[in-house]
Tab-separated table of C-alpha atoms in Angstrom:
chain	number	residue	atom	x	y	z
B	138	MET	CA	0.059	0.046	-0.015
B	139	SER	CA	1.318	3.554	-0.761
B	140	ARG	CA	1.755	6.258	1.665
B	141	TRP	CA	0.174	8.923	0.125
B	142	LYS	CA	0.878	12.498	1.187
B	143	ALA	CA	-2.364	14.773	2.689
B	144	LEU	CA	-4.544	16.418	0.024
B	145	PRO	CA	-4.435	20.110	0.143
B	146	GLY	CA	-6.866	21.504	2.860
B	147	GLU	CA	-8.740	23.949	0.404
B	148	LEU	CA	-9.327	21.173	-1.938
B	149	ASP	CA	-13.086	20.863	-2.818
B	150	PRO	CA	-14.741	17.851	-1.399
B	151	ARG	CA	-16.180	16.356	-4.841
B	152	VAL	CA	-12.707	16.800	-6.378
B	153	ARG	CA	-10.956	14.921	-3.217
B	154	GLN	CA	-13.438	12.011	-3.513
B	155	LEU	CA	-12.333	11.615	-7.415
B	156	VAL	CA	-8.679	11.781	-5.941
B	157	VAL	CA	-9.098	9.301	-3.324
B	158	ARG	CA	-11.029	6.904	-5.671
B	159	LEU	CA	-8.200	7.337	-8.266
B	160	ARG	CA	-5.448	6.522	-5.492
B	161	ARG	CA	-7.200	3.680	-4.571
B	162	LEU	CA	-7.089	1.978	-8.178
B	163	LYS	CA	-3.697	3.112	-8.175
B	164	ASP	CA	-2.868	0.802	-5.209
B	165	HIS	CA	-5.018	-1.799	-6.321
B	166	SER	CA	-3.203	-2.023	-9.725
B	167	GLY	CA	0.095	-2.392	-7.965
B	168	LEU	CA	1.658	-0.125	-10.724
B	169	SER	CA	4.371	2.679	-10.126
B	170	LEU	CA	4.159	5.888	-11.299
B	171	ARG	CA	6.332	5.484	-14.291
B	172	GLN	CA	4.654	1.987	-15.119
B	173	LEU	CA	1.388	3.819	-15.003
B	174	ALA	CA	2.502	6.926	-17.583
B	175	ALA	CA	3.669	4.071	-20.002
B	176	LYS	CA	0.214	2.171	-19.654
B	177	THR	CA	-1.623	5.409	-19.906
B	178	GLY	CA	0.299	7.929	-22.074
B	179	TYR	CA	0.260	10.673	-19.426
B	180	SER	CA	3.720	11.325	-17.929
B	181	THR	CA	4.822	10.515	-14.661
B	182	SER	CA	4.823	14.368	-13.272
B	183	SER	CA	1.183	14.347	-15.088
B	184	TRP	CA	-0.019	11.552	-12.638
B	185	GLU	CA	1.797	13.107	-9.555
B	186	ARG	CA	-0.235	16.335	-10.077
B	187	TYR	CA	-3.632	14.323	-10.471
B	188	LEU	CA	-2.854	11.976	-7.516
B	189	GLY	CA	-1.704	15.121	-5.651
B	190	GLY	CA	-4.983	17.052	-5.957
B	191	ARG	CA	-2.804	19.848	-7.733
B	192	SER	CA	-4.628	18.989	-11.159
B	193	LEU	CA	-7.832	17.987	-12.261
B	194	PRO	CA	-7.143	14.690	-14.687
B	195	PRO	CA	-8.844	14.741	-17.935
B	196	ARG	CA	-11.444	12.575	-18.692
B	197	GLU	CA	-9.395	10.152	-20.821
B	198	ALA	CA	-6.958	9.589	-17.695
B	199	VAL	CA	-9.853	8.822	-15.703
B	200	GLU	CA	-11.362	6.312	-18.218
B	201	ALA	CA	-7.867	4.830	-18.836
B	202	MET	CA	-7.236	4.208	-14.869
B	203	ALA	CA	-10.730	2.716	-14.387
B	204	ARG	CA	-9.639	0.121	-17.132
B	205	ILE	CA	-6.091	-0.605	-15.386
B	206	GLY	CA	-7.781	-0.885	-11.733
B	207	GLY	CA	-10.532	-3.337	-12.988
B	208	ASP	CA	-13.298	-0.500	-11.896
B	209	ASP	CA	-16.819	0.624	-13.629
B	210	PRO	CA	-15.567	3.570	-16.122
B	211	THR	CA	-19.481	4.852	-16.056
B	212	ARG	CA	-19.327	5.103	-12.265
B	213	LEU	CA	-15.612	6.722	-12.134
B	214	LEU	CA	-16.536	9.314	-14.968
B	215	ALA	CA	-19.609	10.249	-12.923
B	216	LEU	CA	-17.215	11.200	-10.067
B	217	HIS	CA	-15.055	13.151	-12.440
B	218	GLU	CA	-17.937	15.063	-14.179
B	219	VAL	CA	-19.117	16.272	-10.811
B	220	ALA	CA	-15.138	16.893	-9.811
B	221	ALA	CA	-14.935	19.143	-12.909
B	222	GLU	CA	-17.839	21.406	-12.123
B	223	ALA	CA	-16.380	21.705	-8.744
B	224	TRP	CA	-13.088	22.599	-10.145
B	225	GLY	CA	-14.558	25.071	-12.854
B	226	GLU	CA	-16.444	26.773	-9.890
B	227	GLY	CA	-13.419	27.141	-7.817
B	228	ARG	CA	-11.677	28.606	-11.066
B	229	ALA	CA	-14.080	30.912	-11.812
B	230	GLY	CA	-14.333	32.335	-8.221
B	231	THR	CA	-10.529	32.798	-7.438
B	232	SER	CA	-7.648	34.743	-9.640
B	233	ALA	CA	-4.665	33.446	-10.115
B	234	PRO	CA	-1.961	34.565	-7.727
B	235	ASP	CA	1.430	35.964	-8.959
B	236	GLY	CA	4.804	35.637	-7.429
B	237	PRO	CA	7.068	32.496	-6.281
B	238	ASN	CA	3.544	31.027	-4.504
B	239	ALA	CA	1.517	30.694	-7.921
B	240	PRO	CA	0.464	27.221	-8.476
B	241	GLU	CA	2.011	25.159	-11.091
B	242	VAL	CA	0.936	25.523	-14.461
B	243	PRO	CA	-0.160	21.952	-16.126
B	244	GLU	CA	1.137	20.859	-19.117
B	245	ALA	CA	-0.275	22.313	-22.472
B	246	SER	CA	-2.371	19.194	-23.223
B	247	GLU	CA	-3.619	18.748	-19.637
B	248	ALA	CA	-4.795	22.163	-19.583
B	249	ILE	CA	-6.722	22.052	-22.616
B	250	GLY	CA	-8.420	18.823	-21.216
B	251	THR	CA	-9.078	20.380	-17.843
B	252	ALA	CA	-10.505	23.826	-19.418
B	253	ASP	CA	-12.676	21.883	-21.857
B	254	VAL	CA	-14.043	19.583	-18.947
B	255	ALA	CA	-14.425	22.624	-16.838
B	256	GLY	CA	-16.357	24.097	-19.179
B	257	ALA	CA	-18.989	21.466	-20.237
B	258	ALA	CA	-19.773	21.051	-16.629
B	259	GLY	CA	-20.208	24.497	-16.160
B	260	THR	CA	-23.218	24.762	-18.612
B	261	ALA	CA	-25.010	21.530	-16.691
B	262	GLY	CA	-27.141	23.206	-14.293
B	263	THR	CA	-28.537	22.549	-11.255
B	264	ALA	CA	-30.602	19.735	-12.688
B	265	HIS	CA	-27.604	17.770	-13.941
B	266	THR	CA	-26.377	17.691	-10.559
B	267	VAL	CA	-28.934	16.096	-8.756
B	268	ALA	CA	-29.022	13.612	-11.551
B	269	VAL	CA	-25.434	12.215	-10.978
B	270	ALA	CA	-25.797	12.135	-7.205
B	271	GLY	CA	-27.163	8.465	-7.192
B	272	ALA	CA	-23.846	7.682	-9.498
B	273	LEU	CA	-21.906	9.010	-6.828
B	274	GLN	CA	-23.663	6.844	-4.170
B	275	ALA	CA	-23.081	3.735	-6.372
B	276	ALA	CA	-19.349	4.764	-6.497
B	277	GLY	CA	-18.475	5.333	-3.062
B	278	ALA	CA	-19.969	8.556	-1.770
B	279	ASP	CA	-18.720	8.054	1.690
B	280	ASP	CA	-15.115	8.412	0.781
B	281	THR	CA	-14.779	12.068	1.677
B	282	GLY	CA	-18.174	13.040	3.259
B	283	PRO	CA	-21.722	13.877	1.962
B	284	TYR	CA	-22.006	15.635	-1.496
B	285	ASN	CA	-23.493	19.194	-1.348
B	286	LEU	CA	-26.410	19.708	-3.691
B	287	SER	CA	-27.198	23.307	-2.853
B	288	ALA	CA	-28.168	25.321	-5.699
B	289	PRO	CA	-25.647	27.755	-7.578
B	290	ASN	CA	-25.031	31.149	-6.499
B	291	GLU	CA	-25.704	34.146	-8.927
B	292	GLU	CA	-22.285	34.287	-10.201
B	293	THR	CA	-22.329	30.645	-11.162
B	294	ARG	CA	-25.393	31.218	-12.978
B	295	HIS	CA	-23.842	34.300	-14.863
B	296	GLY	CA	-20.780	32.085	-15.672
B	297	ARG	CA	-22.798	29.194	-17.281
B	298	SER	CA	-25.118	32.023	-19.438
B	299	LEU	CA	-21.700	33.115	-20.986
B	300	HIS	CA	-20.641	29.494	-21.864
B	301	VAL	CA	-24.239	28.805	-23.578
B	302	ALA	CA	-23.974	32.137	-25.372
B	303	LEU	CA	-20.330	31.303	-26.414
B	304	VAL	CA	-21.053	27.707	-27.605
B	305	ALA	CA	-24.215	28.770	-29.557
B	306	GLY	CA	-22.255	31.522	-31.431
B	307	SER	CA	-19.778	28.778	-32.331
B	308	VAL	CA	-22.636	26.600	-33.620
B	309	ALA	CA	-23.791	29.431	-35.785
B	310	LEU	CA	-20.456	30.307	-37.510
B	311	VAL	CA	-19.789	26.458	-38.040
B	312	LEU	CA	-23.358	26.495	-39.965
B	313	ALA	CA	-22.599	29.600	-41.907
B	314	VAL	CA	-19.413	28.392	-42.880
B	315	SER	CA	-20.941	24.925	-44.165
B	316	SER	CA	-23.419	26.584	-46.099
B	317	ALA	CA	-21.421	28.933	-47.920
B	318	VAL	CA	-19.019	25.856	-48.771
B	319	LEU	CA	-22.121	23.651	-49.846
B	320	LEU	CA	-23.303	26.691	-52.511
B	321	ALA	CA	-19.639	26.904	-53.951
B	322	VAL	CA	-19.479	23.064	-54.424
B	323	ARG	CA	-23.217	23.343	-56.305
B	324	LEU	CA	-22.311	26.104	-58.283
B	325	SER	CA	-19.055	24.197	-59.797
B	326	ASP	CA	-21.089	21.160	-60.352
B	327	GLY	CA	-23.731	23.235	-62.481
B	328	ASP	CA	-20.714	24.901	-64.829
B	329	SER	CA	-19.744	21.338	-65.094
B	330	ARG	CA	-22.832	20.110	-66.620
B	331	ALA	CA	-23.420	23.581	-69.055
B	332	SER	CA	-22.002	21.561	-71.969
B	333	ALA	CA	-25.371	19.947	-73.023
B	334	THR	CA	-28.766	20.795	-71.145
B	335	PRO	CA	-32.253	20.084	-72.218
B	336	LEU	CA	-34.167	22.315	-74.327
B	337	GLY	CA	-36.066	25.121	-72.355
B	338	SER	CA	-32.962	25.425	-69.887
B	339	ALA	CA	-31.474	28.818	-68.793
B	340	THR	CA	-27.913	28.237	-70.003
B	341	SER	CA	-27.161	30.633	-72.571
B	342	SER	CA	-23.878	28.727	-73.548
B	343	VAL	CA	-25.716	25.629	-74.785
B	344	SER	CA	-29.384	26.508	-75.926
B	345	PRO	CA	-29.128	29.935	-78.298
B	346	SER	CA	-31.897	32.561	-77.344
B	347	PRO	CA	-34.272	32.963	-80.018
B	348	SER	CA	-33.811	36.470	-81.932
B	349	PRO	CA	-37.131	38.908	-82.240
B	350	SER	CA	-37.499	37.295	-85.886
B	351	GLY	CA	-37.941	33.900	-84.817
B	352	PRO	CA	-35.634	30.833	-83.659
B	353	ARG	CA	-31.761	30.746	-84.179
B	354	THR	CA	-30.407	29.097	-87.302
B	355	TYR	CA	-27.027	28.087	-88.243
B	356	ALA	CA	-24.849	28.494	-91.211
B	357	CYS	CA	-23.169	25.208	-92.819
B	358	GLU	CA	-19.909	25.862	-94.206
B	359	VAL	CA	-19.042	22.064	-94.859
B	360	GLU	CA	-15.640	21.844	-95.756
B	361	ARG	CA	-13.048	18.722	-95.560
B	362	ILE	CA	-9.846	19.110	-93.060
B	363	ASP	CA	-7.470	16.177	-92.592
B	364	GLY	CA	-9.978	13.543	-94.237
B	365	ARG	CA	-12.912	14.206	-92.118
B	366	TRP	CA	-15.866	16.632	-92.566
B	367	TYR	CA	-16.631	20.131	-90.715
B	368	ALA	CA	-19.456	22.339	-90.942
B	369	GLY	CA	-18.138	25.042	-88.760
B	370	ASN	CA	-20.295	25.008	-85.896
B	371	SER	CA	-18.528	22.663	-83.515
B	372	ARG	CA	-15.154	20.348	-84.100
B	373	THR	CA	-16.163	17.800	-81.341
B	374	ARG	CA	-16.154	13.987	-82.105
B	375	ASP	CA	-17.673	12.507	-78.924
B	376	ALA	CA	-20.067	14.730	-77.435
B	377	VAL	CA	-23.477	12.679	-76.947
B	378	LEU	CA	-26.561	14.134	-78.312
B	379	ALA	CA	-29.984	12.873	-77.884
B	380	GLU	CA	-33.659	14.228	-78.300
B	381	GLY	CA	-34.116	17.114	-76.328
B	382	LEU	CA	-30.713	18.568	-76.376
B	383	ALA	CA	-29.724	22.172	-78.127
B	384	GLY	CA	-26.570	23.798	-79.171
B	385	PRO	CA	-23.845	24.116	-81.738
B	386	GLU	CA	-23.001	20.313	-81.398
B	387	VAL	CA	-26.349	19.640	-82.650
B	388	ALA	CA	-26.142	22.032	-85.402
B	389	GLU	CA	-23.059	20.578	-86.297
B	390	ALA	CA	-24.549	17.276	-86.391
B	391	GLN	CA	-27.690	18.506	-88.509
B	392	CYS	CA	-25.524	20.216	-91.236
B	393	LEU	CA	-23.306	16.782	-91.560
B	394	LEU	CA	-26.560	14.657	-91.807
B	395	ARG	CA	-27.504	17.019	-94.599
B	396	ARG	CA	-24.216	16.626	-96.368
B	397	ALA	CA	-24.643	12.968	-96.322
B	398	GLY	CA	-28.322	12.981	-97.987
B	399	PHE	CA	-30.623	12.639	-94.903
B	400	ALA	CA	-33.239	15.483	-93.939
B	401	PRO	CA	-32.907	16.705	-90.295
B	402	GLY	CA	-35.139	19.822	-90.757
B	403	VAL	CA	-34.233	23.302	-90.064
B	404	VAL	CA	-30.735	23.545	-88.819
B	405	ASP	CA	-31.490	25.518	-85.636
B	406	GLY	CA	-29.441	23.589	-83.275
B	407	ILE	CA	-32.606	21.840	-81.816
B	408	PHE	CA	-32.508	17.808	-81.381
B	409	GLY	CA	-35.905	17.225	-82.322
B	410	PRO	CA	-38.200	14.367	-84.126
B	411	HIS	CA	-36.706	15.065	-87.463
B	412	THR	CA	-32.871	15.226	-86.537
B	413	LYS	CA	-33.663	11.679	-84.336
B	414	SER	CA	-35.226	10.204	-87.704
B	415	ALA	CA	-32.208	11.105	-89.950
B	416	VAL	CA	-29.634	9.925	-87.302
B	417	GLU	CA	-31.400	6.623	-87.160
B	418	GLN	CA	-31.142	6.633	-90.864
B	419	LEU	CA	-27.398	7.119	-91.027
B	420	GLN	CA	-26.853	4.485	-88.272
B	421	LYS	CA	-28.625	2.085	-90.210
B	422	ARG	CA	-26.763	2.698	-93.430
B	423	ALA	CA	-23.389	2.865	-91.684
B	424	GLY	CA	-24.388	-0.681	-89.807
B	425	LEU	CA	-24.275	1.014	-86.267
B	426	VAL	CA	-26.627	0.154	-83.578
B	427	VAL	CA	-30.096	2.462	-84.329
B	428	ASP	CA	-30.855	3.838	-81.216
B	429	GLY	CA	-31.169	8.062	-82.772
B	430	ILE	CA	-28.226	8.893	-80.136
B	431	ILE	CA	-25.508	10.421	-81.642
B	432	GLY	CA	-22.086	9.218	-79.836
B	433	ARG	CA	-18.376	8.570	-80.692
B	434	HIS	CA	-19.231	6.012	-83.353
B	435	THR	CA	-22.083	8.220	-85.248
B	436	TRP	CA	-19.691	11.250	-85.043
B	437	GLY	CA	-17.151	8.933	-86.866
B	438	ALA	CA	-19.651	8.176	-89.601
B	439	LEU	CA	-20.696	11.886	-89.932
B	440	ARG	CA	-17.178	12.922	-90.070
B	441	ARG	CA	-16.017	10.451	-92.900
């Protein structure tokens, strides 16, 4: 059995109860502080402060001690939660002293863990305090005396209100940033799909707007370049076109269908029933699958 030093007299009874339980688990495990540090990932000096009541251990350290000592983590974490609330109240009501007698500052990782636990416990309120009283009794509430269930004072309530306001502001900021990122992703997806849009779409780059005098028409300036036919509207050789689409690619196909001896109707850049019928006739003559859809193979037949 280890000979422990007396805990500080000003230590809150709720924190004292957690420290006493941790000391018992450490003694039960039979581990030295160095061995305990190796198993939990927290340094030897950290455990000296935790078990000496000079620093509140983080939640992960308490859970690791429960597993090593064979105790129920749920019961031990209930003690830790109440101790964290008491630790936060003590820190809020006492300013840090200056000079050589100032308490030792915990390591960065421990200070962050302690502040997080104390802040979360500060917002719990009186109802949460009463809810964990049963867990304290099951965990051995007679270690350090009765537990104080008195209502928080005015200063404590003010601190909790401030915590709630800060958390709400942080959540609102995260939601705003997430919405902006989602909007940017949707806009970029819309730009990538602008190459082929069904008839009636508002995308001006695909479906030309009709002029006041009527639907737009395209010129067919057919010429042969490097062994392939081009009509001057598009140089694509793999764009997928089907009934309902519109744009210069459709006009290019209409011009080449007309050159091949098939009637697609008016060269207006609109893939309608006449254009589909002409495509099917071309596919049939070229020995392709007759589906009325212009793909890579149908473009090859049009360009040859």
